[in-house]
Coordinates of C-alpha atoms in Angstrom, one line a residue:
X27 CA -23.6 8.8 9.9
X28 CA -22.9 5.5 8.4
X29 CA -21.4 2.0 9.0
X30 CA -20.8 1.6 5.4
X31 CA -17.1 2.8 5.3
X32 CA -16.7 2.2 1.5
X33 CA -19.5 4.7 0.9
X34 CA -18.3 7.2 3.4
X35 CA -14.9 7.0 1.6
X36 CA -16.4 7.8 -1.7
X37 CA -18.6 10.7 -0.7
X38 CA -17.3 12.4 2.4
X39 CA -14.6 15.1 2.4
X40 CA -14.1 14.5 6.3
X41 CA -14.6 11.5 8.5
X42 CA -14.9 11.1 12.3
X43 CA -14.4 7.7 13.7
X44 CA -16.2 7.1 17.0
X45 CA -15.4 4.3 19.6
X46 CA -17.7 4.0 22.6
X47 CA -19.1 7.4 22.1
X48 CA -15.7 9.2 21.9
X49 CA -14.4 10.7 18.7
X50 CA -11.0 9.1 18.2
X51 CA -10.1 10.5 14.8
X52 CA -11.5 13.5 13.0
X53 CA -9.8 14.6 9.7
X54 CA -10.1 14.9 5.9
X55 CA -10.8 11.6 4.3
X56 CA -7.9 11.6 2.2
X57 CA -5.5 12.6 4.9
X58 CA -6.5 9.8 7.2
X59 CA -6.2 7.3 4.5
X60 CA -2.6 8.5 3.5
X61 CA -1.6 8.4 7.2
X62 CA -2.6 4.8 7.5
X63 CA -1.2 3.6 4.1
X64 CA 1.9 1.6 4.0
X65 CA 5.0 2.2 2.1
X66 CA 5.1 -1.2 0.4
X67 CA 5.2 -1.4 -3.3
X68 CA 3.8 -4.5 -5.3
X69 CA 5.3 -5.3 -8.8
X70 CA 3.8 -7.7 -11.1
X71 CA 6.0 -8.7 -14.1
X72 CA 5.6 -11.0 -17.1
X73 CA 8.1 -13.8 -17.1
X74 CA 10.3 -15.3 -14.3
X75 CA 13.1 -13.8 -12.2
X76 CA 16.5 -15.2 -12.6
X77 CA 18.7 -15.8 -9.6
X78 CA 20.9 -12.7 -10.2
X79 CA 17.9 -10.3 -10.2
X80 CA 16.3 -12.1 -7.4
X81 CA 19.6 -11.7 -5.2
X82 CA 19.8 -8.0 -6.1
X83 CA 16.1 -7.5 -5.1
X84 CA 16.6 -9.3 -1.8
X85 CA 19.7 -7.1 -1.0
X86 CA 17.3 -4.1 -1.4
X87 CA 14.8 -5.6 0.9
X88 CA 12.4 -7.0 -1.8
X89 CA 10.7 -10.4 -1.5
X90 CA 8.7 -12.4 -3.8
X91 CA 5.3 -13.5 -2.5
X92 CA 2.3 -14.8 -4.3
X93 CA 3.7 -14.1 -7.8
X94 CA 4.4 -10.5 -6.9
X95 CA 7.7 -8.6 -6.0
X96 CA 6.9 -6.7 -2.6
X97 CA 9.3 -3.8 -2.0
X98 CA 8.9 -2.0 1.3
X99 CA 11.0 1.2 0.6
X100 CA 11.1 4.6 -0.6
X101 CA 10.0 5.8 -4.0
X102 CA 13.8 6.5 -4.7
X103 CA 14.6 3.0 -4.0
X104 CA 11.7 1.8 -6.2
X105 CA 13.6 3.2 -9.2
X106 CA 16.5 0.8 -8.3
X107 CA 14.1 -2.1 -8.2
X108 CA 12.7 -1.1 -11.6
X109 CA 16.3 -0.8 -13.0
X110 CA 17.0 -4.5 -11.7
X111 CA 13.8 -5.7 -13.5
X112 CA 14.5 -4.0 -16.8
X113 CA 14.0 -5.2 -19.5
X114 CA 11.2 -7.7 -18.1
X115 CA 7.7 -6.3 -19.0
X116 CA 5.9 -4.9 -16.1
X117 CA 2.3 -5.7 -15.6
X118 CA 1.5 -3.4 -12.6
X119 CA 3.2 -1.3 -10.0
X120 CA 1.0 -0.2 -7.1
X121 CA 1.6 1.2 -3.6
X122 CA -0.1 -0.4 -0.7
X123 CA -3.1 2.0 0.1
X124 CA -5.4 1.8 3.0
X125 CA -9.0 2.3 2.9
X126 CA -11.4 3.5 5.6
X127 CA -12.0 0.0 6.6
X128 CA -8.5 -0.7 7.2
X129 CA -8.1 2.5 9.1
X130 CA -11.3 1.9 11.3
X131 CA -9.8 -1.7 12.2
X132 CA -6.4 -0.2 13.1
X133 CA -7.9 2.4 15.3
X134 CA -10.4 0.4 17.1
X135 CA -9.0 -3.1 16.5

């Protein structure tokens, strides 16, 4: 057992989350993290978005926040977003992923 969730995430194949002596979650580590991960993509680009691209992104549900484009959609829709951004250089595309700490807080929080 551990309270160091980052350590458990790195070394455990399976985790149990206990609240007040009761097991409230018991499953493979990767599976529980995937279950609580979001479906938002964060896209960082070089340069600035023009109004035309910004309008197209907003029509797909995208928003610009803290210098990143956030797209809360499907992997298929992500390809549409990337087409809109073409030929702007991409710096990073990442999917929102939970960790055991976030999972724990969602379950017991």
